[in-house]
Coordinates of C-alpha atoms in Angstrom, one line a residue:
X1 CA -73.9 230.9 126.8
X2 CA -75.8 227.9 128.2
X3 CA -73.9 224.5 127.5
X4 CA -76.3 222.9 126.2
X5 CA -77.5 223.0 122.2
X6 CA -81.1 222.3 120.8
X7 CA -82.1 222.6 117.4
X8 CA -85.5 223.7 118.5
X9 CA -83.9 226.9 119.5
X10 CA -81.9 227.6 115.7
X11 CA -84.5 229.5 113.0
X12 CA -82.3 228.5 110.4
X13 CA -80.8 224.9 110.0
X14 CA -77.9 225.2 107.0
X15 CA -76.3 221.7 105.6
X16 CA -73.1 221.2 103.3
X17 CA -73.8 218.8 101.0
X18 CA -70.7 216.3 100.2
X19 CA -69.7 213.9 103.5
X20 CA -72.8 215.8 104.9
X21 CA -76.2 215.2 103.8
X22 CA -75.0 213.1 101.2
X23 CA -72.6 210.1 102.3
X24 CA -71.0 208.2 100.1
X25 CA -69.9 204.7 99.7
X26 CA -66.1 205.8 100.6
X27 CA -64.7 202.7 99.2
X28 CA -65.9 203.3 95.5
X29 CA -65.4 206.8 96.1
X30 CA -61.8 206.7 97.2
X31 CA -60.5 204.7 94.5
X32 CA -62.2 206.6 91.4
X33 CA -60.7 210.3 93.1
X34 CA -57.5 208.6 93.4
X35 CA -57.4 207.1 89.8
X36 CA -58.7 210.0 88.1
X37 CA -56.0 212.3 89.8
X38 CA -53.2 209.6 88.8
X39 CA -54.5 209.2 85.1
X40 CA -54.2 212.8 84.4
X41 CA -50.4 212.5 86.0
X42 CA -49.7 209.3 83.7
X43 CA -51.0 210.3 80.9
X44 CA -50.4 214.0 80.8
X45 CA -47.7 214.5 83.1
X46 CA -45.4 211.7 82.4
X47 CA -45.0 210.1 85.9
X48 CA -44.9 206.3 85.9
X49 CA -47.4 204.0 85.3
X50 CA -47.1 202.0 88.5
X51 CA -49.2 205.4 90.3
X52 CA -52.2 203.5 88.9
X53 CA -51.1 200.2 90.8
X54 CA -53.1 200.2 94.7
X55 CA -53.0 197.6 97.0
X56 CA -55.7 197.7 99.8
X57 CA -52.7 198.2 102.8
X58 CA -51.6 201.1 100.7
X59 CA -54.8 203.0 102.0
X60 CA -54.1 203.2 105.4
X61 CA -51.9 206.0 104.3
X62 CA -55.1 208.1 103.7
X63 CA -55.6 210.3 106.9
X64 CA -57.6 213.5 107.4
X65 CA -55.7 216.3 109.0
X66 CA -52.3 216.1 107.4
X67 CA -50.3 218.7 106.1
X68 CA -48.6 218.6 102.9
X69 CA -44.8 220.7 103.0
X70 CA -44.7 221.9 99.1
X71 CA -41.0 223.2 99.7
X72 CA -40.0 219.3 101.1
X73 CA -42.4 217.1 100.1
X74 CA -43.0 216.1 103.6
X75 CA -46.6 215.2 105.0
X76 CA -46.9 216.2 108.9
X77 CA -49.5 215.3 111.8
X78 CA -49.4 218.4 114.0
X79 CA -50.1 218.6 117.6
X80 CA -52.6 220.9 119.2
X81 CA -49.3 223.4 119.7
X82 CA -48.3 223.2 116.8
X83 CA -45.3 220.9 117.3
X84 CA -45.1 217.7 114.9
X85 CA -46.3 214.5 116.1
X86 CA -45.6 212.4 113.0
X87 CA -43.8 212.7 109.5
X88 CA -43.2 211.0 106.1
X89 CA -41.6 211.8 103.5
X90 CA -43.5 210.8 100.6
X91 CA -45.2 207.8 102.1
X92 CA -41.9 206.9 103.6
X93 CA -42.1 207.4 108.4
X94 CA -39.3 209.7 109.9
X95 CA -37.8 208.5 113.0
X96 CA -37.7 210.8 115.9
X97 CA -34.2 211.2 115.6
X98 CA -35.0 212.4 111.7
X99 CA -37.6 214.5 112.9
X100 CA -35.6 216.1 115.3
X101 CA -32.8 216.3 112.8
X102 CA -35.5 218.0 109.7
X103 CA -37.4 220.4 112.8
X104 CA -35.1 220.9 115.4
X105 CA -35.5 219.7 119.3
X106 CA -38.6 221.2 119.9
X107 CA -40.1 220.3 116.7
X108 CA -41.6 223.3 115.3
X109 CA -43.1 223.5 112.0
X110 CA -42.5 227.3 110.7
X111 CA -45.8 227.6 108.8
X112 CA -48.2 226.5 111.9
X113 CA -49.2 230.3 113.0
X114 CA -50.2 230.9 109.4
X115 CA -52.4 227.7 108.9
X116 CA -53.6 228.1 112.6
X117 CA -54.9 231.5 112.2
X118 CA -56.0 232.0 109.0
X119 CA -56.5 228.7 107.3
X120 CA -55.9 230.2 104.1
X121 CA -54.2 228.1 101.1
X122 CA -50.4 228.9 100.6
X123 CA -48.1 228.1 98.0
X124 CA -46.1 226.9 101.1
X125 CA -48.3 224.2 102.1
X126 CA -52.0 222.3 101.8
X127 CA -54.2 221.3 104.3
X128 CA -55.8 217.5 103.7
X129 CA -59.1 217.8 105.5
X130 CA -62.1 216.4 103.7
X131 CA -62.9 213.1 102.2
X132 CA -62.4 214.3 98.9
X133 CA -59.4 215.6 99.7
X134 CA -57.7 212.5 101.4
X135 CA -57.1 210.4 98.1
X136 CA -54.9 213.1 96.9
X137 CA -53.1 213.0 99.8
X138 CA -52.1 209.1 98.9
X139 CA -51.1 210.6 95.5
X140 CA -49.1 213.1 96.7
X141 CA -46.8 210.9 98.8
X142 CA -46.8 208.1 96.6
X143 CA -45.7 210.6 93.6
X144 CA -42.8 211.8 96.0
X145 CA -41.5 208.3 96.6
X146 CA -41.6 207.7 92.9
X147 CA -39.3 211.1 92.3
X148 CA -36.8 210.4 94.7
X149 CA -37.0 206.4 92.7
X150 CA -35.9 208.7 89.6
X151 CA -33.4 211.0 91.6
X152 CA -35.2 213.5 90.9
X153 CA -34.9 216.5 93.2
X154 CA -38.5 217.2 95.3
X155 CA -39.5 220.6 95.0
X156 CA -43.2 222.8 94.9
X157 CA -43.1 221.9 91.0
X158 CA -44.7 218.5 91.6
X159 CA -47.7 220.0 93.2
X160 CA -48.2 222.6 90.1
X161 CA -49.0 218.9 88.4
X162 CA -51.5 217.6 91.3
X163 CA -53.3 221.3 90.9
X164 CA -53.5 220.7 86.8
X165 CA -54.6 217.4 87.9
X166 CA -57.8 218.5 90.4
X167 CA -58.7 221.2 87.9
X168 CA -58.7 219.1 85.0
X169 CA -61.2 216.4 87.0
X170 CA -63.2 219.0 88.8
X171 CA -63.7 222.7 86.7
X172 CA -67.1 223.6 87.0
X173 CA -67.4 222.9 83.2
X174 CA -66.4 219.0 83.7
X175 CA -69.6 217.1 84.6
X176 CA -71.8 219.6 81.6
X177 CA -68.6 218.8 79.4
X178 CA -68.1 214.9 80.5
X179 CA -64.3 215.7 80.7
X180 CA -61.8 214.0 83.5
X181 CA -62.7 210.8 85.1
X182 CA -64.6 211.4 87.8
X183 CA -67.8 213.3 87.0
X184 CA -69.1 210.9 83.5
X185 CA -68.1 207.7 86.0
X186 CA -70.6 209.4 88.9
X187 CA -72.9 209.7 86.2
X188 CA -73.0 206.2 84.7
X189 CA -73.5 204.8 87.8
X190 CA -74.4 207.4 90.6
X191 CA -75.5 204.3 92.8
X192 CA -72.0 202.7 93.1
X193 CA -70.9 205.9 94.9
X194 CA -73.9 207.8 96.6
X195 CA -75.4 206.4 99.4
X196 CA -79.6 207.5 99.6
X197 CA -80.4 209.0 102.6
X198 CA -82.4 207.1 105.4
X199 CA -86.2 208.0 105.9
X200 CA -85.4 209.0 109.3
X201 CA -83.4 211.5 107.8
X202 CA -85.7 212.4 105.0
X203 CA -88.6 212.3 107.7
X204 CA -86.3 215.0 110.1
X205 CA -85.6 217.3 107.4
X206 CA -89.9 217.7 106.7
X207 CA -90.2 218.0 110.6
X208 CA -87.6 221.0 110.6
X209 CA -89.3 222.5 108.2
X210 CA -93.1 221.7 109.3
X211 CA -91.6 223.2 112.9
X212 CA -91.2 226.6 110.6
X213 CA -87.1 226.2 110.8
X214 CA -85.9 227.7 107.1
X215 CA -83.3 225.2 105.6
X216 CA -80.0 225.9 103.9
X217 CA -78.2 224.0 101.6
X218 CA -74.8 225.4 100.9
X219 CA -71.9 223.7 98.8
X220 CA -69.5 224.5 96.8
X221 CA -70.1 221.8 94.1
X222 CA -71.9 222.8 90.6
X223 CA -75.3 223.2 89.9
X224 CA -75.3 220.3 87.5
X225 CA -73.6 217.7 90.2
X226 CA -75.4 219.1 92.8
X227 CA -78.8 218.3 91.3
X228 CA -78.2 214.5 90.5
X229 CA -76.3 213.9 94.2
X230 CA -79.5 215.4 95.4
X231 CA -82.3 213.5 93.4
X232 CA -80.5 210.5 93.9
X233 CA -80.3 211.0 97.9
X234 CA -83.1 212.8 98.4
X235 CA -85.7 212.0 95.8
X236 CA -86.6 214.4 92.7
X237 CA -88.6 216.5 94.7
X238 CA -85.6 217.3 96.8
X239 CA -85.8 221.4 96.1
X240 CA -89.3 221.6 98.3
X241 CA -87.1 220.7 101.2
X242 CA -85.0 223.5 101.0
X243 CA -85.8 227.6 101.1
X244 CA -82.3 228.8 99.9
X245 CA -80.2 226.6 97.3
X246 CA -76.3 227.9 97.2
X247 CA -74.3 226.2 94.6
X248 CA -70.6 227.1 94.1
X249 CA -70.5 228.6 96.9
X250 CA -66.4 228.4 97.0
X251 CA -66.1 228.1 100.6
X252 CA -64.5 229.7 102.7
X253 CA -64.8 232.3 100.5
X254 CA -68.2 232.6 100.9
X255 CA -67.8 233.6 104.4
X256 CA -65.3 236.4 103.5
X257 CA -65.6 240.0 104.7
X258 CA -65.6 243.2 102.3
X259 CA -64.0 243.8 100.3
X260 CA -63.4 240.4 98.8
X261 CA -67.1 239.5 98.8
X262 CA -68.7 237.8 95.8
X263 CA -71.8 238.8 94.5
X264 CA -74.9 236.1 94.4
X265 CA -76.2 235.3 90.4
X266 CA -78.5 233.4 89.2
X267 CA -78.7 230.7 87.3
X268 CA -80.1 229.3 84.0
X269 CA -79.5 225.9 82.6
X270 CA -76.9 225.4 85.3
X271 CA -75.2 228.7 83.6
X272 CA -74.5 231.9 86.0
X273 CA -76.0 235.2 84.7
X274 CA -72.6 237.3 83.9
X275 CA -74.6 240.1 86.2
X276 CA -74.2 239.6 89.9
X277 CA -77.1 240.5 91.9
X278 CA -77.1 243.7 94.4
X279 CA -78.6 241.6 96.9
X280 CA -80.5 238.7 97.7
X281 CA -84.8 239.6 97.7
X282 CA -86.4 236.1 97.8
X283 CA -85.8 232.2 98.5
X284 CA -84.0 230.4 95.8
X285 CA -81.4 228.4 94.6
X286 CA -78.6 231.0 93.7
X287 CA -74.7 230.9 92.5
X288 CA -71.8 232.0 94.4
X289 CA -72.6 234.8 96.9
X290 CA -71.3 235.8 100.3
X291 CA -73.0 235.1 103.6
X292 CA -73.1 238.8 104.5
X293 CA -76.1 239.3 101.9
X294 CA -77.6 235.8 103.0
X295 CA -77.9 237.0 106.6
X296 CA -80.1 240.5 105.2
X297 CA -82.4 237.9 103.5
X298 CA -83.0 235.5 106.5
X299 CA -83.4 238.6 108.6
X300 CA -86.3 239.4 106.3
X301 CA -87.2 235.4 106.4
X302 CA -87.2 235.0 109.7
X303 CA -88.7 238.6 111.4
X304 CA -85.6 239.1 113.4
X305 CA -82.5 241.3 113.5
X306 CA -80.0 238.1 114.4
X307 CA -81.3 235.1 113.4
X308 CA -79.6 232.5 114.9
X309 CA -78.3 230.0 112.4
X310 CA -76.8 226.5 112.9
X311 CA -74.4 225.0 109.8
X312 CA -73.5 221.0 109.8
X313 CA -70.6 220.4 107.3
X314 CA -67.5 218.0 107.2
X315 CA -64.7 220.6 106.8
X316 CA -63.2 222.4 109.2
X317 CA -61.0 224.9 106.6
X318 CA -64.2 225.0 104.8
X319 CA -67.1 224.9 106.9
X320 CA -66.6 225.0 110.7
X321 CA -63.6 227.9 111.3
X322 CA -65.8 230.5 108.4
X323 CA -69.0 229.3 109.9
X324 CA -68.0 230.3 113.3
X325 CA -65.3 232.9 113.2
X326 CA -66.9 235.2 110.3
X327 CA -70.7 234.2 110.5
X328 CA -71.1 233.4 114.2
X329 CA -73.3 230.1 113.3
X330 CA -73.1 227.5 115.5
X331 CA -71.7 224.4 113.9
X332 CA -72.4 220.8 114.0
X333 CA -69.1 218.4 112.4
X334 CA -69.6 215.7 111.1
X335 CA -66.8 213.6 112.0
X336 CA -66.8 210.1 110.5
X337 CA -63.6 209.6 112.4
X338 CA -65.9 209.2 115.4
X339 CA -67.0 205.6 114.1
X340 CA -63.2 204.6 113.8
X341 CA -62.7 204.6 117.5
X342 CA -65.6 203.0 119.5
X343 CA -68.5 205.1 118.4
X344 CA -70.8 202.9 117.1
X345 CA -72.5 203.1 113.7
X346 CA -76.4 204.2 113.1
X347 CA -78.8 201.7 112.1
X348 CA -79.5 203.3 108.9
X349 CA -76.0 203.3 108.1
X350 CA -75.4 199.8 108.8
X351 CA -79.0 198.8 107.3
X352 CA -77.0 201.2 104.0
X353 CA -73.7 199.4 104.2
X354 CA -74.7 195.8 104.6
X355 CA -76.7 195.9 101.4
X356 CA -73.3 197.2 99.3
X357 CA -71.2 194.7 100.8
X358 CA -71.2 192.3 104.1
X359 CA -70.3 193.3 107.4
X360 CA -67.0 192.5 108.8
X361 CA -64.1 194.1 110.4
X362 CA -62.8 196.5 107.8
X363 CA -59.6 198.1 107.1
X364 CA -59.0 201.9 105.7
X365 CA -59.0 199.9 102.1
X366 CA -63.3 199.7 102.9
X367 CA -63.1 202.5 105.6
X368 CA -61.3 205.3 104.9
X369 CA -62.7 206.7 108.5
X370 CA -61.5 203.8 110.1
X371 CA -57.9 204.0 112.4
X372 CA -54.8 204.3 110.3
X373 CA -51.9 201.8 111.5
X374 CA -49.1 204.3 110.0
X375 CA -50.7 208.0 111.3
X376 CA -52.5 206.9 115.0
X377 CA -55.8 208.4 116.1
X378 CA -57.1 211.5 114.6
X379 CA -57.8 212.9 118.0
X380 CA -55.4 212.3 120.5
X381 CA -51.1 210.6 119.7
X382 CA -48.0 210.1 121.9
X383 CA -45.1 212.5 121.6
X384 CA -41.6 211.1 121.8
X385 CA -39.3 212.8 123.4
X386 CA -35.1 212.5 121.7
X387 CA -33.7 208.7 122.2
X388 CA -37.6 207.7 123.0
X389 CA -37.3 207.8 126.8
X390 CA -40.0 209.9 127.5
X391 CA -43.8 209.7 125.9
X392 CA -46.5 212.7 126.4
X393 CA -49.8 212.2 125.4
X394 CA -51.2 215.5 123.2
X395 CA -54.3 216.1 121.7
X396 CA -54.0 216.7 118.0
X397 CA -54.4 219.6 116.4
X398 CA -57.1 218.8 114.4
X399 CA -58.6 218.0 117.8
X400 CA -58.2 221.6 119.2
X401 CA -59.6 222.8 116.2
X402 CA -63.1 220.9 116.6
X403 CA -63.5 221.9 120.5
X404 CA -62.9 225.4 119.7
X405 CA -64.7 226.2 116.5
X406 CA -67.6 223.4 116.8
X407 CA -70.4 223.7 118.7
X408 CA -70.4 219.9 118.8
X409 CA -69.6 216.4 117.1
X410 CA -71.7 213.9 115.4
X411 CA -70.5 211.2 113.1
X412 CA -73.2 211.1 110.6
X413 CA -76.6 213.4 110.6
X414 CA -78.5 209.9 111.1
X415 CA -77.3 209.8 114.5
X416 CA -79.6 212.5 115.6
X417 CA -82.3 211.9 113.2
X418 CA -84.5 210.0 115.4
X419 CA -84.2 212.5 118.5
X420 CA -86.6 215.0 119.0
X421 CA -85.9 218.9 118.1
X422 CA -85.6 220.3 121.7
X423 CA -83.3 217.4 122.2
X424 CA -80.7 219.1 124.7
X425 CA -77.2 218.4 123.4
X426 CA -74.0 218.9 125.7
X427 CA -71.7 221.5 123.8
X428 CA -67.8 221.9 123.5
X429 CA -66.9 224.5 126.3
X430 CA -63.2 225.6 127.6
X431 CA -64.3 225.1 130.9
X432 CA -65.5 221.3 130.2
X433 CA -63.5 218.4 129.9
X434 CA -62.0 217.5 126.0
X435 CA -65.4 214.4 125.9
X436 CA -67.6 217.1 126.3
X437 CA -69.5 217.8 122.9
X438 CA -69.1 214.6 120.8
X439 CA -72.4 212.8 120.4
X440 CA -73.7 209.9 121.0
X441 CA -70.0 209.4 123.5
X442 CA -66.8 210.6 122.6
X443 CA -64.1 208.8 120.8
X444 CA -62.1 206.1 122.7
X445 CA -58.5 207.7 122.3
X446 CA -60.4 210.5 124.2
X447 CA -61.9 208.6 126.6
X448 CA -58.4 206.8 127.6
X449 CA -56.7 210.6 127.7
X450 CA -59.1 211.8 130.0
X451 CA -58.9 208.6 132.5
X452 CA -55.1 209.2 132.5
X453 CA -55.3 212.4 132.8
X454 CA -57.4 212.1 136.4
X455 CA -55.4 209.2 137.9

């Protein structure tokens, strides 16, 4: 495999849609997820008002890559081993006395072979790794805290009510139906959350597709929301872009091998046909499917008997591990986390931002990407040995994950908007240091690692 990757050499260029193509303003964002999870608590659930009550230091809690303990109600930051960097319980820190105390002396958690194989849910644990997600993951901990304020014991029942809560917000009948909070306030006002995309990126996508590459746009959103994210960040004309339209997808299932396929339908109205389809004929937008019966039609699209396909998304449960492991894609993340240590912003991003609001130093209360005071870097953190005597640097699981299922790191898509197709980007390798692979320069926790690492 050479180590370097070019777009010019993909036939097919796939995009997720949410923290993808389409980024939103995270501050709005953030706070209506969180409120329309902690309404549905309050007023159908019974759990205390004061969820509802946020201060902006209370986001720095929000960090992408936890794990959530439903047996403990403990959140965890695992290292690249497995072993556990950081805990709370609730939103409350462990010391590393507690920790050794809760995990034992070498500070194993029992579930990591599961999650670090398979990534599959389990009723024994969740896996906070998406934007959307990370709100939730506020909720959670703050809705442990209140609990042990009651005396109530903490047990996997509480997270029955955070499951009620998603589903009642996010069904696939909730933005037709104008139920939950989230979907009618994205509709009043899709401005206040959406952020258009940049004519560089508009202007890459038509070059893609004027250079013959076919484009994929895969999500697991509705129909119905998909449409107005896309219209509002693309233009209404947005569906000429794209060759192959695949709306709740319902990723990573999507990527799943027989037997457990799903069958592609169509749609009509934004309703799926109750008939799945044999197989996929023709370009479209389509419902559900598997990635098995994609790959027959882009043989068939592109004349060739592997097609080699390259997926950006922002999830590595979602996108990035199926991508790679199942479909064999290469696979571009999008890593927003990036911008939070050093990397610096794109002008169309900062052209975006500066018209919401001005620019100035931001905490995780305007920047959920940016560093979080109570969790460390998302990349790299300091183990602790017993009494505090002794201090390893490890890279962070989440970490391992990107250099081995990622073909590379970009914060947003604008940062390679601008370059030309055959642009030659360095790729993650196991034979190549840990900077290797994150463009436009790898983060600085990295950076720091690596200079200790050769003195």
């Amino acid at each position: 495999m050479s180590e370097y990757f070019s777009l010019a050499d993909c036939d097919v260029i796939g995009f997720d849609l949410d923290h993808t193509l389409c980024r939103y303003h995270l501050k709005e964002t953030s706070r209506l997820i969180y409120e329309s999870l902690a309404r549905y608590l309050v007023e159908h659930k019974g759990y205390d008002k004061d969820l509802l009550n946020l201060t902006p230091a209370t986001w720095d809690f929000c960090f992408k890559g936890l794990v959530v303990d439903l047996e403990d109600g403990n959140l965890v930051k695992l290292a690249e081993d497995g072993t556990i960097m950081r805990v709370t319980h609730g939103t409350i820190n462990l010391s590393t006395e507690e920790i050794i105390k809760h995990y034992g002396p070498k500070r194993e958690w029992k579930h990591f072979n599961s999650l670090n194989t398979s990534f599959t849910r389990s009723a024994k644990y969740y896996l906070y790794d998406n934007y959307f997600d990370l709100p939730g993951a506020l909720l959670c901990g703050r809705a442990v805290d209140m609990m042990h304020k009651r005396g109530n014991e903490v047990n996997s029942d509480f997270w029955k009510d955070m499951v009620a809560a998603i589903e009642h917000n996010y069904n696939t009948s909730a933005f037709k139906e104008d139920t939950g909070t989230y979907f009618p306030s994205v509709k009043r006002d899709p401005g206040r959350y959406l952020q258009p995309c940049s004519d560089s990126v508009k202007t890459w996508l038509h070059s893609m597709k004027n250079a013959g590459k076919v484009l994929l746009l895969i999500t697991s959103s509705h129909s119905d929301y998909c449409r107005l994210i896309c219209e509002h960040i693309l233009g209404k004309d947005f569906e000429e872009l794209f060759d192959v339209i695949i709306t709740n997808a319902l990723k990573p299932g999507f990527f799943s091998l027989v037997p457990q396929q799903r069958p592609f339908r169509t749609l009509i109205n934004d309703v799926e046909e109750s008939e799945g389809l044999p197989s996929l004929d023709k370009p479209g937008w389509y419902s559900q499917g598997n990635w098995l019966h994609l790959h027959e039609l882009l043989k068939t699209m592109i004349g060739k008997p592997e097609p080699k396909v390259v997926y950006f998304g922002d999830s590595m449960r979602s996108d990035m591990f199926p991508a790679s492991s199942f479909g064999k894609w290469e696979t571009v993340m999008i890593l927003e986390e990036m911008e939070g240590e050093g990397v610096p912003k794109s002008d169309a991003a900062m052209s975006n931002e500066a018209q919401v609001e001005p620019l100035e130093k931001k905490g995780k209360f305007e920047s959920p990407s940016a560093a979080s005071n109570q969790w460390g870097s998302y990349f790299v953190d300091i183990h602790k040995s017993e009494g505090g005597d002794e201090e390893i640097q490890k890279l962070t699981w989440c970490s391992h994950c990107i250099h081995k299922y990622c073909t590379m790191a970009i914060p947003s898509v604008e940062h390679i908007a601008d370059l030309p197709l055959d642009y030659k980007f360095p790729r993650f390798s196991p034979d190549k240091p840990c900077t290797t692979g994150y463009y436009p320069r790898p983060p600085d926790s990295l950076l720091k690692r690596c200079e200790s690492l050769t003195k």
